[in-house]
Amino acid sequence: MARVAMPYVMGFFADPLLFKDACLASSAAGHHGHEGFAPYPVHGLERALGYKRSWIGRPVLFMLLFGAFCGFMMQLWMMKIDWPLIIAGKPYNSWPAYVVITFESGILAGALTNLLLCLLVACRLFPTPNTRLPDDRLTDDLFCLAVPVTEHGSIAQLDQWMKERKGVERVEHYVPEGRLSNSSEVAHV
Amino acid sequence: MRPTLAEYENPQGTLIHPTVTARDVTADVIAPIFRLPPLTWWIGLGVAMFFLGMMLFTFTIQMCEGLGIIGLNHPVMWGSYITNFVFWIGIGHAGTLISAILFLFRQRWRTSINRSAEAMTIFAVMCAGIFPLIHTGRPWVDFWLFPYPNDRALWPQFRSPLMWDVFAISTYGTTSLIFWYLGLIPDFASVRDKAKNPIQRAIYSIASFGWKGTVRDWNHYERAYAQFAWISTPLVLSVHSTVSFDFAVSKVPGWHTTIFPPYFVAGAIFGGFGMVVFLLVPMRKLLKLEKYITINHLEYCNKIILATSMIVGYAYAMEFFAAWYSESLYERSQFIYRMTGPHAWIFWSMALSNCVAPMFFWFKGVRRSLIGMWIISIFVNIGMWFERANIFMLSLERDHLPSSWDHWVGTTFDWMVVVGSFGMFFTLFMIYCKVMPTIAIAEVKTVLVNPTGARDPADYHDAGAPPPATNRES
């Protein structure tokens, strides 16, 4: 959210269903760049906010297959090309015996790619000692819908729109200086 | 009026009592991290560390004196160490089964127990991994097992099942660890945001990878989690199959059988669930988590123990049938030896513990009795250790060459290592109970009937929400 320096109007909800309704309303109202915070996954929230299905599936599948290919080729090269040895009368390319390590190499490559791609690339997360959320309850039982104030609207308009949402507990504004202030203060900005 | 503990433990028609809210989940699961542990925890940790010390002491002596200090002889070259190895690898399987396979089958009861079961997997794999490494006799050169460019220009022998094991176990350990860690990230964030101490907050902030819980993040996270489940499912089935190849591809009587892979996997799940029940029954009491790990959850575990017990019993019977039907004298004599030889007590202990004791789970009263299930889980664990001893040691005692026949007799060091491996496992598990959320907070919240506590569940249903969470996902 803080990647773009623009004011945000944030509505806090306790009820996941009403929060989802607010997300749907935000999408219907054409709010671009809106974001939601949820303490736990709620079915359909990403679609309510207009997000597409996560893209990380295909790269992981590719790395899984690539890892398996590399695992097989490693064994083939070592056993047949680099130092060919006849062991127990088996052929140099004893491919059935290479299946296990081929499989494990693919799994390992896929699993590591899955983790790193999800955290570092897709979610852009990085270990940091001072993570702060707009409200500590956002990892407990509170939901938040943050709508950016673009040139097409004003804080007052969005504030009013947010307050009209059913189930909203409170509305706050985020201003680029990094200061959280309540709606009455920002009304004078 | 608040429900009683008995009502919390026996929710009717839901997985977790309908009065439990999302805020309750966070508070109850995180509470043990912030409060001083009870005296029982310190005593348990002390005992576990004492046993761990016994194992480390034995390993130190072995470094100085060599492998001769344990009860290996010719032909029993694989004794208690390999028995421990296979036992602990098997224990780990329940965690992956719960976290991956039950996830794919949409078994929502897994949410209360998957975290601890996965932790159990990690610690069991750590225990298991030690044994083949120390069994090489020169563990300081164990890195020779991995293919790396070296001065001798030699490569590992990839046609050997022992090399398959190196890759299978290391992949299994790594994948299980990162799968577990991915699940922990949102929960570490919950701990971070409840921490009052700035140092604690910083530590959990780093551990949570700066998790913010945006819907965009959840979108990717859930996809990654599901992919881990897809990746881990064939992995968990393959790992114990690979372990069984260590034996099945040899020609030793009692080992050379095609039934080993499914037999080992079923046994691993059986033993793993035995350990899950053994751990969860006291853990839920000590950490005051009876609301979340209910009798219903434990009953599901007991049903799996019952089912896998019958699979394992069938495999035992098929081993005997195959030995008889094969008309191989060596095979037949091996199985007669197991039943009637000087170590027949190992076989009969295994049969009693794995095939008879779990049959009490046919009775609902036993399935839902904490004491009953805990006692049976102990039998299962003992039985599974004896199963491995029965397969490995007794088969090696009687190979194809009668002049080489001998008996395995464990030394004090053998038994110190057996007990010590349990010490290592419980040391790690008890530390985990203190510093990490033992229940998947974010996942449990998804099965709550009324997460806000503000509504009547009937209203929730009217509002278009899914019906009250039961085991099967709607």
XYZ file of C-alpha atoms in Angstrom:
663
model
C 0.000 0.000 0.000
C 2.778 2.390 0.881
C 4.488 1.768 -2.478
C 2.463 4.594 -4.023
C 2.490 7.925 -2.225
C -1.179 8.758 -2.268
C -3.747 9.170 0.465
C -5.883 6.209 1.366
C -9.214 5.937 3.065
C -9.424 2.816 5.176
C -12.559 1.171 6.463
C -12.273 -1.415 9.226
C -14.708 -4.313 9.437
C -15.157 -7.091 11.978
C -17.485 -9.214 9.908
C -15.859 -11.113 7.007
C -19.071 -11.289 5.006
C -19.787 -7.596 5.267
C -16.164 -6.912 4.441
C -16.532 -9.004 1.313
C -19.645 -7.032 0.421
C -17.656 -3.810 0.803
C -14.926 -5.207 -1.469
C -17.508 -6.057 -4.104
C -18.966 -2.562 -3.790
C -15.509 -1.049 -4.170
C -14.911 -3.004 -7.357
C -18.344 -2.041 -8.635
C -17.593 1.613 -7.890
C -14.475 1.386 -10.055
C -11.924 2.095 -7.335
C -8.515 1.339 -8.789
C -5.617 0.259 -6.614
C -7.767 -0.742 -3.689
C -6.444 -3.332 -1.278
C -7.859 -5.434 1.517
C -6.293 -6.756 4.692
C -7.567 -9.993 6.150
C -6.430 -11.913 9.240
C -7.363 -15.197 7.607
C -8.331 -16.256 4.098
C -11.971 -15.717 3.183
C -13.283 -17.545 0.168
C -13.812 -15.286 -2.826
C -12.160 -12.135 -1.463
C -9.623 -11.941 -4.265
C -12.397 -12.092 -6.853
C -14.390 -9.497 -4.938
C -11.437 -7.130 -5.265
C -11.007 -8.014 -8.922
C -7.729 -9.902 -8.647
C -6.866 -12.648 -11.047
C -5.853 -16.091 -9.940
C -2.264 -16.201 -8.711
C 0.241 -16.733 -11.512
C 2.765 -18.777 -9.571
C 1.525 -22.163 -10.762
C 3.202 -22.391 -14.150
C 6.688 -21.245 -13.120
C 6.630 -23.804 -10.315
C 5.556 -26.545 -12.714
C 8.303 -25.519 -15.112
C 10.962 -25.589 -12.372
C 9.664 -28.929 -11.162
C 10.075 -30.440 -14.610
C 13.379 -28.662 -15.170
C 14.682 -29.943 -11.825
C 13.695 -33.473 -12.761
C 15.399 -33.112 -16.151
C 18.583 -31.811 -14.517
C 18.495 -34.619 -11.945
C 18.277 -37.243 -14.664
C 20.929 -35.650 -16.837
C 23.257 -35.333 -13.857
C 23.072 -39.063 -13.230
C 23.391 -39.915 -16.888
C 26.425 -37.691 -17.350
C 28.178 -38.960 -14.230
C 27.430 -42.633 -14.779
C 27.741 -42.853 -18.553
C 29.959 -40.033 -19.810
C 32.261 -38.688 -17.133
C 33.244 -41.967 -15.471
C 31.550 -44.976 -17.020
C 31.779 -48.009 -14.759
C 30.071 -51.336 -15.126
C 28.444 -52.087 -11.810
C 26.721 -55.418 -11.291
C 26.496 -55.858 -15.036
C 24.010 -53.045 -15.384
C 24.097 -50.753 -18.426
C 25.647 -47.314 -18.087
C 22.288 -45.755 -18.644
C 20.331 -47.685 -16.011
C 17.433 -45.313 -16.340
C 14.969 -47.212 -14.105
C 17.447 -46.880 -11.263
C 17.662 -43.136 -11.898
C 13.934 -42.553 -11.510
C 13.979 -41.950 -7.754
C 16.631 -39.235 -7.812
C 15.054 -37.704 -10.923
C 11.769 -37.467 -9.061
C 13.342 -36.081 -5.889
C 15.302 -33.461 -7.844
C 12.111 -32.259 -9.467
C 10.264 -32.107 -6.171
C 13.074 -30.179 -4.507
C 13.339 -27.653 -7.322
C 9.561 -27.197 -7.415
C 9.241 -26.803 -3.647
C 12.050 -24.246 -3.332
C 10.736 -22.282 -6.303
C 7.242 -22.345 -4.836
C 8.393 -20.841 -1.543
C 10.750 -18.235 -2.927
C 8.457 -17.191 -5.754
C 5.504 -16.800 -3.419
C 7.266 -14.845 -0.695
C 9.935 -12.826 -2.476
C 8.438 -12.211 -5.902
C 4.652 -12.500 -5.753
C 4.041 -11.136 -2.248
C 7.248 -9.054 -2.191
C 7.856 -9.950 1.421
C 11.204 -9.769 3.124
C 12.208 -10.398 6.741
C 12.145 -7.111 8.559
C 12.188 -6.422 12.289
C 9.740 -3.544 12.319
C 6.624 -4.494 10.393
C 3.677 -2.325 11.412
C 0.118 -2.625 10.197
C -2.564 0.069 10.397
C -4.066 -1.908 13.261
C -2.593 -4.797 15.241
C -5.937 -6.571 15.066
C -5.499 -7.025 11.315
C -3.749 -10.293 12.102
C -6.376 -11.201 14.672
C -10.027 -10.550 13.856
C -10.230 -7.283 11.935
C -10.543 -6.656 8.200
C -9.592 -3.496 6.377
C -10.481 -2.091 2.983
C -8.038 0.575 1.805
C -9.117 2.713 -1.144
C -6.670 5.207 -2.681
C -7.717 8.788 -3.208
C -7.037 9.446 -6.864
C -7.447 12.567 -8.931
C -10.985 11.431 -9.689
C -12.176 11.705 -6.102
C -11.586 13.377 -2.784
C -10.992 12.182 0.732
C -14.360 13.498 1.794
C -16.168 11.606 -0.956
C -14.406 8.356 -0.210
C -14.856 8.863 3.499
C -18.561 9.210 2.971
C -18.633 6.210 0.637
C -16.790 4.082 3.171
C -19.058 5.112 6.033
C -22.046 4.027 4.014
C -20.748 0.470 3.856
C -22.636 -1.890 6.074
C -20.616 -3.237 9.001
C -17.825 -0.660 8.894
C -16.587 -0.091 12.437
C -14.473 2.956 11.830
C -12.888 4.885 8.994
C -9.329 6.212 9.007
C -7.199 8.071 6.541
C -3.652 7.383 5.587
C -1.721 10.357 4.314
C 1.620 10.089 2.488
C 3.667 11.425 5.377
C 3.046 8.119 7.023
C 0.765 9.535 9.672
C -2.432 7.830 10.640
C -5.101 10.286 11.639
C -8.792 9.998 12.253
C -11.351 11.251 9.815
C -12.132 14.488 11.597
C -8.504 15.674 11.358
C -8.050 14.816 7.716
C -11.298 16.475 6.807
C -9.351 19.769 7.041
C -6.460 18.604 4.824
C -23.552 -18.574 29.954
C -20.191 -19.845 28.749
C -20.027 -23.484 27.693
C -18.350 -25.983 29.962
C -15.095 -27.674 29.046
C -16.999 -30.846 28.211
C -19.177 -28.902 25.776
C -16.119 -27.328 24.172
C -14.508 -30.741 23.829
C -17.581 -32.314 22.231
C -19.055 -29.786 19.812
C -22.196 -31.097 18.188
C -22.379 -30.752 14.410
C -19.406 -28.397 14.138
C -15.676 -28.867 14.301
C -15.197 -26.234 16.970
C -17.779 -25.024 19.442
C -19.957 -22.293 17.870
C -19.209 -19.799 20.624
C -15.480 -19.698 19.817
C -14.542 -16.515 17.957
C -11.556 -15.528 15.851
C -10.268 -13.403 18.699
C -10.464 -16.398 21.054
C -8.380 -18.457 18.673
C -5.574 -15.911 18.530
C -5.591 -15.314 22.268
C -5.716 -18.974 23.280
C -3.101 -20.245 20.844
C -0.652 -17.424 21.457
C -1.032 -17.357 25.246
C 1.505 -20.147 25.965
C 4.181 -18.195 24.081
C 3.877 -15.191 26.351
C 3.344 -16.867 29.695
C 5.927 -18.684 31.759
C 5.812 -22.401 31.082
C 4.417 -24.620 33.841
C 6.608 -26.782 36.039
C 5.618 -29.887 34.075
C 7.141 -28.344 30.955
C 10.450 -27.733 32.712
C 10.484 -31.249 34.138
C 9.639 -32.751 30.761
C 12.298 -30.689 29.021
C 14.864 -31.665 31.644
C 14.132 -35.375 31.262
C 14.170 -35.138 27.460
C 17.479 -33.278 27.472
C 18.955 -35.849 29.836
C 18.109 -38.603 27.363
C 19.420 -36.481 24.507
C 22.659 -36.171 26.455
C 22.843 -39.966 26.654
C 22.689 -40.167 22.879
C 25.327 -37.495 22.408
C 27.527 -39.261 24.951
C 27.218 -42.508 23.003
C 28.051 -40.789 19.749
C 31.115 -39.229 21.352
C 32.321 -42.597 22.598
C 31.650 -44.061 19.171
C 33.742 -41.367 17.506
C 36.647 -42.408 19.706
C 36.159 -46.172 19.836
C 34.372 -46.988 16.585
C 31.154 -48.772 15.680
C 32.180 -51.802 17.739
C 30.627 -50.316 20.859
C 27.132 -51.141 19.583
C 25.767 -54.608 19.065
C 26.595 -55.060 15.396
C 28.126 -58.323 14.288
C 28.392 -60.341 11.158
C 25.834 -60.909 9.627
C 23.715 -58.356 11.545
C 25.438 -55.272 10.186
C 22.309 -53.155 10.413
C 21.114 -53.127 13.992
C 19.421 -50.583 16.194
C 20.626 -47.554 14.206
C 18.823 -48.539 11.015
C 15.817 -49.630 13.055
C 15.732 -46.161 14.607
C 16.193 -44.550 11.228
C 13.228 -46.265 9.631
C 11.122 -45.855 12.766
C 11.625 -42.088 12.866
C 11.153 -41.610 9.139
C 7.859 -43.429 9.510
C 6.809 -41.233 12.408
C 7.188 -38.205 10.195
C 4.701 -39.416 7.640
C 1.562 -38.567 9.571
C 2.475 -34.882 9.552
C 2.791 -34.728 5.793
C -0.299 -36.837 5.322
C -2.312 -34.444 7.493
C -0.879 -31.292 5.957
C -0.901 -32.392 2.314
C -3.145 -35.334 1.557
C -5.941 -34.384 3.938
C -5.717 -30.838 2.572
C -6.307 -32.101 -0.948
C -9.224 -34.190 0.282
C -10.662 -31.088 1.960
C -10.679 -32.683 5.400
C -11.166 -29.567 7.468
C -10.562 -31.272 10.781
C -6.888 -31.247 9.898
C -6.684 -27.525 10.674
C -6.493 -28.065 14.420
C -3.738 -30.640 14.347
C -1.712 -30.030 11.196
C 0.777 -27.611 12.751
C 1.886 -29.934 15.523
C 1.840 -32.940 13.230
C 4.071 -31.097 10.766
C 6.405 -30.083 13.595
C 6.511 -33.726 14.568
C 7.491 -34.551 10.982
C 10.382 -32.113 10.974
C 11.734 -33.327 14.299
C 11.266 -36.976 13.380
C 13.159 -36.482 10.114
C 15.938 -34.751 12.046
C 16.138 -37.718 14.413
C 16.039 -40.160 11.504
C 18.700 -38.379 9.507
C 21.256 -38.764 12.259
C 21.303 -42.550 12.175
C 22.522 -43.370 8.673
C 25.025 -40.548 8.988
C 26.444 -41.848 12.263
C 26.196 -45.417 11.011
C 28.726 -44.726 8.284
C 31.309 -44.907 11.046
C 33.068 -41.782 9.822
C 30.370 -39.129 9.932
C 32.876 -36.352 9.339
C 33.115 -37.450 5.693
C 29.392 -37.926 5.154
C 29.488 -35.153 2.573
C 30.984 -37.767 0.249
C 27.427 -38.965 -0.192
C 26.582 -35.929 -2.271
C 27.743 -35.573 -5.868
C 30.269 -32.767 -5.907
C 33.412 -32.294 -7.990
C 36.243 -33.818 -5.980
C 39.935 -34.613 -6.260
C 39.286 -38.311 -6.754
C 36.975 -37.562 -9.677
C 34.540 -40.121 -8.292
C 30.788 -39.928 -8.352
C 28.277 -41.595 -6.039
C 26.742 -44.841 -7.265
C 23.303 -43.742 -8.359
C 22.079 -47.269 -8.958
C 22.236 -47.962 -5.235
C 19.072 -47.534 -3.143
C 21.256 -46.108 -0.380
C 21.973 -43.157 -2.665
C 18.267 -42.869 -3.423
C 17.770 -42.554 0.313
C 20.197 -39.652 0.548
C 18.186 -37.705 -1.986
C 14.791 -38.852 -0.738
C 15.398 -38.008 2.913
C 17.090 -34.683 2.257
C 14.326 -33.649 -0.154
C 11.654 -34.812 2.250
C 13.217 -32.923 5.166
C 13.671 -29.735 3.139
C 10.214 -29.779 1.585
C 8.504 -30.561 4.885
C 10.415 -27.770 6.585
C 9.526 -25.091 4.064
C 5.914 -26.270 3.824
C 5.679 -25.994 7.604
C 7.328 -22.597 7.563
C 4.977 -21.278 4.895
C 2.059 -22.247 7.114
C 3.655 -20.540 10.093
C 4.147 -17.148 8.435
C 0.664 -15.637 9.017
C 0.648 -17.037 12.536
C 4.043 -15.549 13.327
C 2.503 -12.243 12.208
C -0.316 -12.765 14.714
C 2.241 -13.356 17.459
C 4.211 -10.296 16.310
C 1.204 -8.041 16.583
C 0.354 -9.288 20.072
C 3.898 -9.057 21.427
C 4.493 -6.340 23.976
C 8.223 -6.860 24.300
C 10.030 -5.033 21.436
C 12.659 -7.770 21.103
C 9.986 -10.435 20.837
C 8.161 -8.290 18.341
C 11.271 -7.849 16.214
C 12.038 -11.579 16.267
C 8.524 -12.566 15.257
C 8.451 -9.782 12.686
C 11.513 -11.252 11.004
C 10.080 -14.758 11.304
C 6.824 -13.593 9.711
C 8.704 -12.233 6.679
C 6.931 -8.920 7.229
C 3.564 -10.526 6.543
C 0.773 -7.967 6.174
C -2.124 -10.196 5.250
C -3.277 -8.258 2.214
C -5.800 -9.998 0.021
C -3.232 -9.938 -2.769
C -0.785 -11.790 -0.514
C -3.412 -14.308 0.554
C -4.173 -14.932 -3.115
C -0.586 -15.988 -3.836
C -0.141 -17.638 -0.471
C -3.110 -19.937 -0.820
C -1.997 -20.957 -4.267
C 1.494 -21.708 -2.991
C 0.069 -23.663 -0.062
C -2.092 -25.788 -2.346
C 0.879 -26.380 -4.628
C 2.914 -27.551 -1.678
C 0.153 -30.010 -0.934
C 0.313 -31.299 -4.511
C 4.083 -31.511 -4.370
C 4.187 -33.188 -0.956
C 1.575 -35.835 -1.648
C 3.643 -37.935 -4.067
C 6.692 -37.115 -1.978
C 5.289 -38.628 1.199
C 4.276 -41.757 -0.667
C 7.646 -42.010 -2.350
C 9.899 -41.465 0.651
C 8.987 -44.530 2.622
C 8.777 -46.506 -0.606
C 12.362 -45.455 -1.267
C 13.331 -46.424 2.270
C 11.739 -49.810 1.713
C 13.845 -50.241 -1.464
C 16.919 -50.330 0.786
C 15.675 -53.758 1.765
C 13.364 -54.907 -1.010
C 15.991 -54.737 -3.779
C 18.344 -56.988 -1.821
C 18.193 -60.758 -1.763
C 18.058 -61.245 1.986
C 15.254 -63.649 2.966
C 12.412 -61.642 4.456
C 13.387 -58.501 2.578
C 13.113 -59.528 -1.053
C 9.441 -58.811 -1.555
C 7.397 -56.490 -3.732
C 4.897 -55.711 -0.991
C 7.387 -53.555 0.905
C 6.636 -50.076 -0.526
C 2.882 -49.978 0.252
C 3.469 -51.966 3.428
C 6.055 -49.453 4.647
C 3.924 -46.443 3.711
C 0.878 -47.826 5.535
C 3.051 -48.662 8.544
C 4.514 -45.175 8.507
C 1.097 -43.553 8.536
C -0.006 -45.945 11.260
C 3.007 -45.202 13.460
C 2.876 -41.507 12.687
C -0.716 -41.177 13.790
C 0.158 -43.158 16.906
C 2.731 -40.498 17.721
C 0.288 -37.691 16.852
C -2.214 -38.999 19.394
C 0.539 -39.652 21.922
C 1.682 -36.023 21.656
C -1.642 -34.240 21.291
C -3.414 -35.767 24.277
C -1.055 -34.233 26.861
C -0.272 -31.156 24.754
C -3.865 -29.981 24.486
C -4.203 -30.316 28.258
C -0.944 -28.561 29.168
C -1.467 -25.707 26.698
C -5.202 -25.440 27.441
C -6.188 -26.089 23.834
C -9.075 -28.467 24.434
C -11.413 -26.106 22.577
C -9.482 -26.609 19.361
C -8.150 -30.151 19.549
C -11.421 -31.718 20.517
C -12.307 -35.319 21.177
C -13.741 -35.374 17.654
C -10.360 -34.517 16.153
C -8.676 -37.246 18.123
C -11.377 -39.700 17.145
C -10.651 -39.020 13.475
C -6.993 -39.829 14.145
C -7.995 -43.017 15.928
C -10.086 -44.100 12.969
C -7.060 -43.702 10.712
C -4.997 -45.736 13.183
C -7.636 -48.446 13.074
C -7.749 -48.495 9.266
C -3.979 -48.522 8.831
C -3.629 -51.163 11.537
C -5.713 -53.481 9.401
C -3.635 -52.657 6.315
C -0.464 -53.394 8.249
C -1.946 -56.621 9.625
C -2.880 -57.633 6.092
C 0.693 -56.925 4.955
C 2.074 -59.106 7.762
C -0.234 -61.902 6.674
C 0.714 -61.484 3.021
C 4.396 -61.745 3.897
C 3.727 -65.149 5.386
C 1.523 -66.146 2.483
C 4.151 -65.091 -0.062
C 6.844 -67.022 1.818
C 4.693 -70.142 1.771
C 3.459 -69.685 -1.787
C 6.927 -68.949 -3.187
C 8.153 -72.390 -2.156
C 11.469 -70.727 -1.315
C 12.996 -72.620 1.593
C 14.926 -69.578 2.727
C 11.831 -67.412 2.812
C 9.801 -70.051 4.618
C 12.486 -70.689 7.202
C 12.883 -66.944 7.782
C 9.241 -66.492 8.709
C 9.170 -69.619 10.859
C 12.291 -68.277 12.565
C 10.614 -64.941 13.253
C 7.645 -66.638 14.914
C 9.462 -69.335 16.837
C 13.124 -68.333 17.102
C 14.914 -66.955 20.156
C 13.724 -63.448 19.239
C 10.128 -64.499 18.705
C 9.145 -62.091 21.455
C 9.956 -59.259 19.060
C 7.560 -60.670 16.482
C 4.781 -61.321 18.950
C 5.207 -57.908 20.592
C 4.843 -56.377 17.143
C 1.776 -58.420 16.279
C 0.105 -57.709 19.608
C 0.830 -53.992 19.533
C 0.070 -53.325 15.870
C -2.705 -55.749 15.068
C -4.507 -56.458 18.342
C -4.267 -53.316 20.488
C -5.727 -50.920 17.859
C -8.735 -53.224 17.440
C -10.103 -51.683 20.627
C -10.778 -48.631 18.483
C -13.752 -50.480 17.046
C -15.462 -49.406 20.264
C -16.562 -45.800 20.205
C -16.013 -45.501 23.949
C -12.323 -46.332 23.501
C -11.948 -44.094 20.444
C -13.228 -41.167 22.471
C -11.451 -41.993 25.720
C -8.335 -39.902 26.255
C -6.705 -42.468 28.508
C -7.702 -45.342 26.245
C -6.350 -43.751 23.077
C -3.167 -42.624 24.806
C -2.403 -46.147 26.038
C -3.078 -47.609 22.598
C -0.870 -44.960 20.994
C 1.990 -46.131 23.233
C 1.392 -49.686 22.056
C 1.453 -48.486 18.455
C 4.778 -46.735 18.911
C 6.359 -49.702 20.628
C 4.898 -52.038 18.044
C 6.257 -50.034 15.151
C 9.764 -50.015 16.604
C 9.561 -53.777 17.008
C 8.232 -54.129 13.485
C 11.412 -52.600 12.139
C 13.567 -54.664 14.489
C 11.673 -57.730 13.328
C 12.288 -56.972 9.672
C 15.889 -55.812 9.813
C 17.580 -57.681 12.599
C 15.810 -61.009 12.383
C 16.195 -61.195 8.613
C 19.907 -60.519 8.846
C 20.356 -63.093 11.577
C 19.342 -65.821 9.131
C 20.766 -65.180 5.677
C 21.479 -67.699 2.902
C 24.683 -68.978 4.526
C 24.016 -71.005 7.685
C 27.658 -70.817 8.759
C 27.330 -67.080 9.213
C 24.143 -67.122 11.290
C 24.338 -65.157 14.507
C 22.178 -63.247 16.998
C 21.920 -59.543 17.473
C 22.382 -58.525 21.092
C 22.086 -54.840 21.849
C 24.677 -53.260 24.114
C 23.942 -50.550 26.661
C 24.986 -48.031 24.052
C 22.337 -49.317 21.651
C 19.600 -48.727 24.169
C 21.033 -45.373 25.218
C 20.758 -44.264 21.608
C 17.216 -45.600 21.259
C 16.102 -43.696 24.349
C 18.285 -40.747 23.378
C 16.566 -40.363 20.025
C 13.270 -39.994 21.867
C 15.028 -37.454 24.079
C 16.074 -35.438 21.057
C 12.589 -35.609 19.579
C 10.850 -34.494 22.761
C 13.415 -31.766 23.457
C 12.689 -30.229 20.071
C 8.945 -30.691 20.437
C 8.806 -29.069 23.858
C 10.808 -26.073 22.708
C 8.464 -25.791 19.740
C 5.456 -25.783 22.087
C 6.930 -22.802 23.902
C 7.995 -20.582 21.038
C 5.591 -21.251 18.183
C 1.831 -21.252 17.689
C 0.960 -24.936 18.079
C -2.274 -24.593 16.146
C -2.631 -23.078 12.678
C -4.385 -19.899 13.799
C -5.381 -18.571 10.396
C -6.584 -21.976 9.212
C -8.658 -22.703 12.301
C -10.419 -19.369 11.906
C -11.716 -20.513 8.541
C -13.695 -23.341 10.139
C -15.353 -21.221 12.823
C -19.114 -21.032 12.620
C -19.345 -17.545 14.008
C -15.942 -15.846 13.907
C -17.189 -12.464 15.101
C -19.289 -13.817 17.933
C -21.808 -11.139 17.119
C -24.364 -13.106 15.193
C -26.634 -15.996 15.540
C -25.287 -18.775 13.312
C -28.677 -18.916 11.593
C -28.280 -15.276 10.542
C -24.936 -16.101 9.115
C -26.475 -18.744 6.968
C -29.168 -16.372 5.791
C -26.555 -13.834 4.816
C -25.249 -16.191 2.157
C -22.369 -17.624 4.130
C -21.457 -21.269 3.932
C -23.356 -23.482 6.342
C -21.771 -24.108 9.748
C -18.364 -25.657 9.339
C -18.379 -29.371 9.579
C -15.651 -31.684 8.481
C -16.471 -31.650 4.816
C -15.943 -28.446 2.952
C -19.035 -27.156 1.237
